[in-house]
Amino acid sequence: MKFTPAKTPIHSVTLDELQARLREMGQPAYRAKQVLEWLYAKRAGSFAAMTNLPAGLRDELAAAFSFDVPELIRKTGSEDTTQKFLFKLADGSLIETVLIPASPALYGEGSDRRTLCISSQVGCAYGCKFCASGLNGFSRHLHAGEIIDQFLRVEDLSGERVNNVVFMGMGEPLANYDNFTRALGIMNAPWGIGLGARHITVSTSGLAPQIRQLAAQPLQIRLAVSLHGATDAVRDQIMPVNRKYPLAELLDACDEYCSRKSQRITLEFILIEGINDSLEQAAELGKIARRLGAKINCIPYNPVEGLPWKRPSLRRQDAFLDALERTGADATLRREKGSDINAACGQLRLQVSREEEKKTSADRPFAPIPYGTAVFPNRVWERGC
Ligand code: SAH
Ligand code: SF4
């Protein structure tokens, strides 16, 4: 589903676009930089706050661009732990963003960093069998401004500086390629957020053509591939995307990414009991990692209410890692942080909307909420997400 906001969201606009628009408004060339400085250096929350701009221009900007601030619906966690933020967007959609403190050298960056896990879509169309985000299908893409707003809003709410971003929240970022790369540009630009490309990781379930597309663009962002199965037989069982882009095609695209970027790919492998945790899978995974020169992150599965999958016993996890290391692969098993890193996979959103379902059916059986006054106006079409 496409969501077209009535006005252009200001946080999805690039320097060039803003310059062109301001020129049309008869403004001098320096105005665009002034506006962007308000947005990203001074973190203004409205056009009205941009006090060194003429009042008439502030009104014109407000008429041309929207300035939506995602509404915080719920927050869990505290300063020293993983904090999850559930946001309501302008159209009522719910998304999750997760702030993870000091995540040691997870995706190649140094330790002691605050990592932000960002959503790229509302729901997800890819329907991996183990994932909460895909449970109720896909609602819509996020536009670039909604991706950037997650960063700005969490820094604002937490008072923390984020120095690392991972696109591992809800959605498949490479399926929302244009908005995702537009947001990347704004995140990386010196006139924007100014975050180094090497501090940004995109995770994909394996969209081979878009991996190639990403390889061809200049930003040195890091790539993490959600493998979760080292053979087609296993991937087919849990990840429908594998039928479209089987392993051979995916790994060829990864080869291309590696050859065009001076960095290593990360292979993510969630360990699910009885599905992909055999020693044979470990051996195959080791081969793949060696071929790509990739690192492997093994993450014990984080159970999702209503889904049958379990994490393997500690002994089995260790045996898997041992077998992997015997192949000579560079692998880590992220036990404690495992559930943190995957905390954004639609689980808080799922929990809150299930609570809402219960509330609406139990507390108000005979009094439906009038249209337009519901807390979650989109609850019906986003049922269960
Ligand atoms: N769509 C992208 C990015 C979002 S998911 C992708 O699939 O890569 C981010 C990571 O969390 C993926 O590796 C995904 O497979 C994993 N994940 C999803 N649900 C999980 C769960 N319940 N426990 C552990 N990891 C999970
Ligand atoms: Fe979508 Fe990624 Fe979840 Fe698969 S794992 S359903 S691609 S968010």
Short mmCIF file of C-alpha atoms and ligand atoms in Angstrom, two decimals:
data_model
loop_
_atom_site.label_atom_id
_atom_site.label_comp_id
_atom_site.label_asym_id
_atom_site.label_seq_id
_atom_site.Cartn_x
_atom_site.Cartn_y
_atom_site.Cartn_z
CA MET A 1 0.00 0.00 0.00
CA LYS A 2 1.30 3.45 -0.85
CA PHE A 3 1.01 6.30 1.63
CA THR A 4 1.17 9.73 0.06
CA PRO A 5 1.27 12.50 2.62
CA ALA A 6 -0.67 15.64 1.65
CA LYS A 7 2.42 17.85 2.00
CA THR A 8 6.08 17.01 1.52
CA PRO A 9 7.53 15.88 4.87
CA ILE A 10 10.34 18.28 5.69
CA HIS A 11 12.65 15.54 7.03
CA SER A 12 12.56 13.73 3.69
CA VAL A 13 13.88 16.69 1.71
CA THR A 14 17.47 16.96 0.45
CA LEU A 15 19.61 20.09 0.27
CA ASP A 16 19.21 20.33 -3.52
CA GLU A 17 15.44 19.97 -3.35
CA LEU A 18 15.14 22.56 -0.61
CA GLN A 19 17.34 24.99 -2.49
CA ALA A 20 15.17 24.61 -5.59
CA ARG A 21 11.95 25.10 -3.62
CA LEU A 22 13.25 28.16 -1.79
CA ARG A 23 14.46 29.65 -5.06
CA GLU A 24 10.90 29.31 -6.37
CA MET A 25 9.75 31.16 -3.25
CA GLY A 26 12.11 33.99 -4.21
CA GLN A 27 14.50 33.35 -1.31
CA PRO A 28 18.28 33.89 -1.33
CA ALA A 29 20.55 30.82 -1.78
CA TYR A 30 21.72 30.72 1.87
CA ARG A 31 18.21 30.07 3.20
CA ALA A 32 18.28 26.32 2.52
CA LYS A 33 21.34 25.84 4.71
CA GLN A 34 19.70 27.98 7.39
CA VAL A 35 16.60 25.78 7.39
CA LEU A 36 18.65 22.57 7.46
CA GLU A 37 20.71 23.91 10.34
CA TRP A 38 17.50 24.44 12.27
CA LEU A 39 16.35 20.92 11.44
CA TYR A 40 19.50 18.91 12.13
CA ALA A 41 21.97 20.99 14.15
CA LYS A 42 19.51 22.86 16.37
CA ARG A 43 16.78 20.21 16.19
CA ALA A 44 13.92 22.67 15.85
CA GLY A 45 10.52 21.08 16.48
CA SER A 46 8.52 23.37 14.17
CA PHE A 47 8.92 26.04 11.51
CA ALA A 48 7.74 28.60 14.07
CA ALA A 49 10.88 27.86 16.13
CA MET A 50 13.16 28.99 13.26
CA THR A 51 13.41 32.47 14.65
CA ASN A 52 16.02 33.93 12.30
CA LEU A 53 13.78 33.31 9.29
CA PRO A 54 11.30 36.00 8.24
CA ALA A 55 7.83 35.27 9.64
CA GLY A 56 6.33 35.20 6.15
CA LEU A 57 8.78 32.53 5.05
CA ARG A 58 8.04 30.42 8.12
CA ASP A 59 4.35 30.50 7.12
CA GLU A 60 5.19 29.64 3.52
CA LEU A 61 7.32 26.69 4.66
CA ALA A 62 4.53 25.47 6.92
CA ALA A 63 2.12 25.64 3.98
CA ALA A 64 4.49 23.69 1.70
CA PHE A 65 5.95 21.08 4.06
CA SER A 66 4.64 18.92 6.89
CA PHE A 67 6.52 18.79 10.18
CA ASP A 68 5.18 15.69 11.88
CA VAL A 69 6.66 14.49 15.12
CA PRO A 70 5.97 10.80 15.80
CA GLU A 71 3.86 10.45 18.93
CA LEU A 72 5.31 8.28 21.69
CA ILE A 73 2.71 5.66 22.62
CA ARG A 74 4.78 3.49 24.91
CA LYS A 75 8.35 3.17 26.09
CA THR A 76 9.95 0.25 27.86
CA GLY A 77 13.40 -0.06 29.42
CA SER A 78 15.56 2.53 31.13
CA GLU A 79 18.79 4.44 30.63
CA ASP A 80 21.22 1.53 31.02
CA THR A 81 19.12 -1.07 29.28
CA THR A 82 17.60 -1.52 25.89
CA GLN A 83 14.83 1.03 25.42
CA LYS A 84 11.97 0.31 23.05
CA PHE A 85 9.84 3.12 21.70
CA LEU A 86 6.45 2.55 20.13
CA PHE A 87 5.52 5.48 17.91
CA LYS A 88 2.29 6.48 16.26
CA LEU A 89 2.74 8.10 12.85
CA ALA A 90 0.61 10.82 11.28
CA ASP A 91 -1.80 8.29 9.74
CA GLY A 92 -2.08 6.32 13.00
CA SER A 93 0.31 3.52 11.99
CA LEU A 94 2.43 2.05 14.77
CA ILE A 95 6.16 1.40 14.46
CA GLU A 96 8.94 0.42 16.84
CA THR A 97 12.38 1.89 17.32
CA VAL A 98 14.90 0.44 19.76
CA LEU A 99 17.88 2.09 21.46
CA ILE A 100 20.56 -0.38 22.53
CA PRO A 101 23.29 0.84 24.87
CA ALA A 102 26.94 -0.14 24.46
CA SER A 103 26.66 -2.89 21.93
CA PRO A 104 30.16 -4.34 21.75
CA ALA A 105 31.61 -4.55 18.25
CA LEU A 106 28.49 -6.12 16.81
CA TYR A 107 28.68 -5.06 13.20
CA GLY A 108 32.32 -4.13 12.93
CA GLU A 109 32.15 -0.85 14.81
CA GLY A 110 34.05 -0.23 18.03
CA SER A 111 32.48 -1.01 21.38
CA ASP A 112 30.70 1.38 23.70
CA ARG A 113 28.33 2.69 21.10
CA ARG A 114 24.66 3.46 21.31
CA THR A 115 22.93 1.66 18.52
CA LEU A 116 19.53 2.59 17.17
CA CYS A 117 17.45 -0.10 15.54
CA ILE A 118 15.14 1.52 12.99
CA SER A 119 11.97 0.33 11.24
CA SER A 120 11.62 0.75 7.49
CA GLN A 121 8.02 -0.36 6.88
CA VAL A 122 4.73 -0.79 8.73
CA GLY A 123 4.50 -4.58 8.91
CA CYS A 124 6.38 -6.70 6.41
CA ALA A 125 5.37 -8.53 3.26
CA TYR A 126 8.06 -11.20 3.45
CA GLY A 127 6.33 -13.40 6.00
CA CYS A 128 9.29 -15.20 7.54
CA LYS A 129 7.66 -17.89 9.63
CA PHE A 130 9.44 -16.99 12.88
CA CYS A 131 9.03 -13.20 12.84
CA ALA A 132 6.47 -11.01 14.61
CA SER A 133 6.77 -8.19 12.06
CA GLY A 134 5.46 -10.30 9.23
CA LEU A 135 2.65 -11.93 11.20
CA ASN A 136 -0.11 -9.73 9.85
CA GLY A 137 1.35 -8.80 6.56
CA PHE A 138 2.38 -5.51 5.12
CA SER A 139 0.63 -2.18 5.61
CA ARG A 140 2.87 0.37 3.91
CA HIS A 141 6.36 1.69 3.30
CA LEU A 142 7.74 4.38 5.58
CA HIS A 143 8.70 7.54 3.75
CA ALA A 144 12.21 8.85 4.24
CA GLY A 145 11.06 11.49 6.75
CA GLU A 146 9.51 8.80 8.96
CA ILE A 147 12.81 6.92 8.95
CA ILE A 148 14.78 10.06 9.86
CA ASP A 149 12.16 11.06 12.48
CA GLN A 150 12.86 7.85 14.41
CA PHE A 151 16.47 8.93 14.84
CA LEU A 152 15.65 12.53 15.79
CA ARG A 153 12.82 11.60 18.13
CA VAL A 154 14.77 8.96 20.05
CA GLU A 155 17.73 11.30 20.52
CA ASP A 156 15.31 13.93 21.73
CA LEU A 157 13.40 11.64 24.10
CA SER A 158 16.41 9.81 25.50
CA GLY A 159 18.85 12.71 25.66
CA GLU A 160 21.41 10.27 24.18
CA ARG A 161 23.61 10.66 21.14
CA VAL A 162 23.17 7.75 18.77
CA ASN A 163 26.38 6.73 17.03
CA ASN A 164 25.33 3.62 15.21
CA VAL A 165 22.21 2.74 13.22
CA VAL A 166 20.97 -0.69 12.20
CA PHE A 167 18.00 -1.19 9.88
CA MET A 168 16.78 -4.22 11.80
CA GLY A 169 13.43 -3.03 13.01
CA MET A 170 10.14 -3.79 11.40
CA GLY A 171 10.10 -4.28 7.65
CA GLU A 172 12.40 -5.18 4.81
CA PRO A 173 14.47 -2.04 4.08
CA LEU A 174 15.55 -3.16 0.61
CA ALA A 175 11.91 -3.62 -0.43
CA ASN A 176 11.48 0.09 0.32
CA TYR A 177 14.61 0.89 -1.63
CA ASP A 178 13.99 4.48 -2.74
CA ASN A 179 12.81 5.78 0.63
CA PHE A 180 15.52 3.81 2.41
CA THR A 181 18.36 5.18 0.26
CA ARG A 182 16.94 8.70 0.43
CA ALA A 183 16.97 8.41 4.23
CA LEU A 184 20.52 7.06 4.10
CA GLY A 185 21.60 10.15 2.17
CA ILE A 186 20.03 12.48 4.75
CA MET A 187 21.47 10.48 7.64
CA ASN A 188 24.95 10.60 6.14
CA ALA A 189 25.01 14.16 4.73
CA PRO A 190 27.04 16.85 6.51
CA TRP A 191 24.00 19.16 6.22
CA GLY A 192 21.81 16.36 7.68
CA ILE A 193 22.48 14.05 10.61
CA GLY A 194 26.12 13.57 9.64
CA LEU A 195 26.43 9.92 10.64
CA GLY A 196 29.29 8.06 8.91
CA ALA A 197 28.14 5.41 6.43
CA ARG A 198 30.27 2.80 8.20
CA HIS A 199 28.11 3.35 11.26
CA ILE A 200 25.01 2.31 9.37
CA THR A 201 24.06 -1.35 8.81
CA VAL A 202 21.23 -2.56 6.65
CA SER A 203 19.82 -6.01 7.26
CA THR A 204 18.01 -7.88 4.51
CA SER A 205 16.27 -11.20 4.29
CA GLY A 206 17.96 -11.67 0.93
CA LEU A 207 16.65 -9.43 -1.87
CA ALA A 208 19.38 -10.24 -4.38
CA PRO A 209 18.65 -7.54 -7.02
CA GLN A 210 18.57 -4.78 -4.41
CA ILE A 211 21.81 -6.06 -2.84
CA ARG A 212 23.40 -5.56 -6.26
CA GLN A 213 21.82 -2.12 -6.54
CA LEU A 214 23.19 -1.20 -3.13
CA ALA A 215 26.61 -2.48 -4.14
CA ALA A 216 26.59 -0.05 -7.06
CA GLN A 217 25.82 3.04 -4.99
CA PRO A 218 28.74 4.88 -3.42
CA LEU A 219 27.93 4.84 0.33
CA GLN A 220 30.05 2.37 2.31
CA ILE A 221 27.20 1.15 4.48
CA ARG A 222 27.46 -2.26 6.10
CA LEU A 223 25.40 -5.19 4.94
CA ALA A 224 23.95 -7.89 7.17
CA VAL A 225 22.19 -10.81 5.52
CA SER A 226 19.57 -12.76 7.47
CA LEU A 227 20.54 -16.23 6.38
CA HIS A 228 18.94 -18.43 9.07
CA GLY A 229 19.39 -21.49 6.89
CA ALA A 230 22.53 -22.69 5.14
CA THR A 231 20.72 -24.75 2.51
CA ASP A 232 17.72 -24.04 0.28
CA ALA A 233 15.78 -26.82 2.00
CA VAL A 234 16.01 -25.08 5.38
CA ARG A 235 15.58 -21.53 4.09
CA ASP A 236 12.56 -22.54 2.00
CA GLN A 237 10.94 -23.90 5.14
CA ILE A 238 11.14 -20.65 7.13
CA MET A 239 11.76 -17.81 4.66
CA PRO A 240 9.41 -17.56 1.65
CA VAL A 241 11.81 -15.04 0.04
CA ASN A 242 14.16 -17.95 -0.66
CA ARG A 243 11.81 -19.32 -3.30
CA LYS A 244 12.21 -16.09 -5.22
CA TYR A 245 15.93 -15.64 -4.62
CA PRO A 246 17.44 -19.04 -3.76
CA LEU A 247 20.80 -19.29 -2.04
CA ALA A 248 22.88 -19.47 -5.22
CA GLU A 249 21.43 -16.18 -6.45
CA LEU A 250 21.68 -14.54 -3.03
CA LEU A 251 25.30 -15.55 -2.54
CA ASP A 252 26.24 -14.29 -6.01
CA ALA A 253 24.75 -10.91 -5.11
CA CYS A 254 26.71 -10.98 -1.82
CA ASP A 255 29.91 -11.73 -3.77
CA GLU A 256 29.24 -8.66 -5.85
CA TYR A 257 28.66 -6.54 -2.74
CA CYS A 258 31.95 -7.72 -1.23
CA SER A 259 33.89 -7.09 -4.39
CA ARG A 260 32.64 -3.51 -4.69
CA LYS A 261 32.90 -2.48 -1.03
CA SER A 262 35.93 -2.60 1.19
CA GLN A 263 34.22 -4.32 4.08
CA ARG A 264 32.96 -7.63 5.35
CA ILE A 265 29.37 -8.80 5.26
CA THR A 266 27.72 -10.13 8.41
CA LEU A 267 25.61 -13.26 8.17
CA GLU A 268 22.87 -13.42 10.75
CA PHE A 269 21.78 -16.85 11.87
CA ILE A 270 19.04 -17.16 14.47
CA LEU A 271 19.17 -20.59 16.06
CA ILE A 272 15.77 -22.28 16.07
CA GLU A 273 15.40 -25.64 17.75
CA GLY A 274 15.05 -28.55 15.37
CA ILE A 275 14.98 -26.28 12.30
CA ASN A 276 18.46 -24.98 11.58
CA ASP A 277 20.57 -25.93 14.60
CA SER A 278 22.08 -29.20 13.31
CA LEU A 279 25.81 -29.74 12.97
CA GLU A 280 25.31 -30.23 9.22
CA GLN A 281 23.84 -26.72 8.99
CA ALA A 282 26.83 -25.40 10.96
CA ALA A 283 29.22 -27.02 8.48
CA GLU A 284 27.35 -25.56 5.47
CA LEU A 285 27.16 -22.16 7.12
CA GLY A 286 30.91 -22.24 7.71
CA LYS A 287 31.46 -22.91 4.00
CA ILE A 288 29.27 -19.99 2.97
CA ALA A 289 30.99 -17.64 5.40
CA ARG A 290 34.43 -18.63 4.15
CA ARG A 291 33.40 -18.13 0.53
CA LEU A 292 32.18 -14.60 1.32
CA GLY A 293 34.85 -13.80 3.90
CA ALA A 294 31.89 -12.96 6.12
CA LYS A 295 31.43 -12.84 9.88
CA ILE A 296 28.63 -14.85 11.43
CA ASN A 297 26.35 -13.66 14.21
CA CYS A 298 24.49 -16.56 15.78
CA ILE A 299 21.53 -15.37 17.82
CA PRO A 300 19.35 -17.71 19.88
CA TYR A 301 15.76 -17.32 18.67
CA ASN A 302 13.63 -14.90 20.66
CA PRO A 303 10.27 -16.69 21.10
CA VAL A 304 7.18 -14.86 19.81
CA GLU A 305 3.85 -15.40 21.52
CA GLY A 306 1.60 -17.48 19.32
CA LEU A 307 4.42 -18.96 17.22
CA PRO A 308 5.67 -22.51 17.82
CA TRP A 309 9.40 -21.90 17.43
CA LYS A 310 11.85 -22.33 20.32
CA ARG A 311 15.47 -21.53 21.00
CA PRO A 312 17.78 -24.55 21.31
CA SER A 313 19.25 -25.58 24.69
CA LEU A 314 22.51 -23.91 25.74
CA ARG A 315 24.34 -27.19 25.07
CA ARG A 316 23.03 -27.35 21.55
CA GLN A 317 23.89 -23.69 20.92
CA ASP A 318 27.47 -24.36 22.10
CA ALA A 319 27.75 -27.45 19.94
CA PHE A 320 26.60 -25.44 16.92
CA LEU A 321 29.19 -22.74 17.58
CA ASP A 322 31.95 -25.31 18.10
CA ALA A 323 31.11 -26.98 14.80
CA LEU A 324 31.10 -23.61 13.09
CA GLU A 325 34.46 -22.64 14.55
CA ARG A 326 35.93 -25.96 13.43
CA THR A 327 35.26 -24.88 9.84
CA GLY A 328 37.54 -21.91 10.41
CA ALA A 329 34.68 -19.40 10.21
CA ASP A 330 34.67 -16.18 12.23
CA ALA A 331 31.56 -16.60 14.37
CA THR A 332 30.02 -15.21 17.56
CA LEU A 333 27.08 -16.36 19.59
CA ARG A 334 25.22 -13.37 21.01
CA ARG A 335 23.52 -14.79 24.02
CA GLU A 336 22.70 -11.87 26.29
CA LYS A 337 22.20 -9.25 23.65
CA GLY A 338 20.37 -11.59 21.33
CA SER A 339 16.95 -10.65 22.49
CA ASP A 340 17.98 -6.98 22.67
CA ILE A 341 19.13 -6.82 19.09
CA ASN A 342 15.97 -8.46 17.93
CA ALA A 343 13.84 -6.49 20.28
CA ALA A 344 12.54 -4.40 17.41
CA CYS A 345 11.09 -7.14 15.34
CA GLY A 346 7.53 -6.05 15.79
CA GLN A 347 7.21 -7.59 19.21
CA LEU A 348 6.26 -4.51 21.22
CA ARG A 349 3.84 -3.47 18.52
CA LEU A 350 2.35 -6.95 18.56
CA GLN A 351 2.00 -6.87 22.33
CA VAL A 352 0.35 -3.44 22.43
CA SER A 353 -2.13 -4.14 19.70
CA ARG A 354 -3.06 -7.47 21.30
CA GLU A 355 -3.71 -5.57 24.53
CA GLU A 356 -5.86 -3.16 22.56
CA GLU A 357 -7.75 -6.06 20.98
CA LYS A 358 -8.47 -7.43 24.45
CA LYS A 359 -9.52 -4.05 25.79
CA THR A 360 -11.89 -3.32 22.96
CA SER A 361 -13.55 -6.71 23.10
CA ALA A 362 -13.68 -7.08 26.92
CA ASP A 363 -14.16 -3.54 28.26
CA ARG A 364 -16.45 -2.04 25.66
CA PRO A 365 -18.50 -4.87 24.24
CA PHE A 366 -21.58 -2.76 23.55
CA ALA A 367 -20.12 0.66 23.03
CA PRO A 368 -18.00 0.88 19.88
CA ILE A 369 -15.73 3.89 19.81
CA PRO A 370 -17.00 6.48 17.32
CA TYR A 371 -14.89 6.78 14.19
CA GLY A 372 -12.12 9.32 14.56
CA THR A 373 -11.81 9.12 18.33
CA ALA A 374 -10.12 5.73 18.72
CA VAL A 375 -6.68 5.66 20.31
CA PHE A 376 -5.50 3.55 17.38
CA PRO A 377 -7.63 4.62 14.44
CA ASN A 378 -5.95 2.07 12.18
CA ARG A 379 -6.35 -0.79 14.62
CA VAL A 380 -8.80 -2.68 12.48
CA TRP A 381 -6.76 -2.80 9.31
CA GLU A 382 -3.55 -3.35 11.25
CA ARG A 383 -5.14 -6.02 13.38
CA GLY A 384 -2.66 -8.04 15.40
CA CYS A 385 0.52 -6.39 14.10
N1 SAH B 1 13.74 -7.54 7.18
C1 SAH B 1 15.12 -7.45 7.52
C2 SAH B 1 15.41 -6.56 8.71
C3 SAH B 1 14.49 -6.65 9.88
S1 SAH B 1 14.53 -8.12 10.83
C4 SAH B 1 15.70 -8.83 7.72
O1 SAH B 1 14.94 -9.79 7.76
O2 SAH B 1 16.92 -8.93 7.78
C5 SAH B 1 16.08 -8.01 11.71
C6 SAH B 1 16.63 -9.38 12.16
O3 SAH B 1 15.85 -9.94 13.23
C7 SAH B 1 16.59 -10.42 11.04
O4 SAH B 1 17.80 -11.13 11.03
C8 SAH B 1 15.44 -11.29 11.48
O5 SAH B 1 15.49 -12.55 10.89
C9 SAH B 1 15.62 -11.33 12.96
N2 SAH B 1 14.46 -11.79 13.72
C10 SAH B 1 13.16 -11.66 13.41
N3 SAH B 1 12.40 -12.21 14.38
C11 SAH B 1 13.24 -12.72 15.30
C12 SAH B 1 13.07 -13.41 16.53
N4 SAH B 1 11.86 -13.67 17.00
N5 SAH B 1 14.17 -13.79 17.22
C13 SAH B 1 15.39 -13.52 16.75
N6 SAH B 1 15.63 -12.86 15.61
C14 SAH B 1 14.57 -12.46 14.88
FE1 SF4 B 2 10.19 -9.22 7.26
FE2 SF4 B 2 12.73 -9.40 8.13
FE3 SF4 B 2 10.67 -10.26 9.65
FE4 SF4 B 2 11.35 -11.61 7.45
S1 SF4 B 2 12.60 -11.31 9.30
S2 SF4 B 2 9.25 -11.06 8.07
S3 SF4 B 2 11.94 -9.95 6.09
S4 SF4 B 2 11.07 -8.16 9.04
#
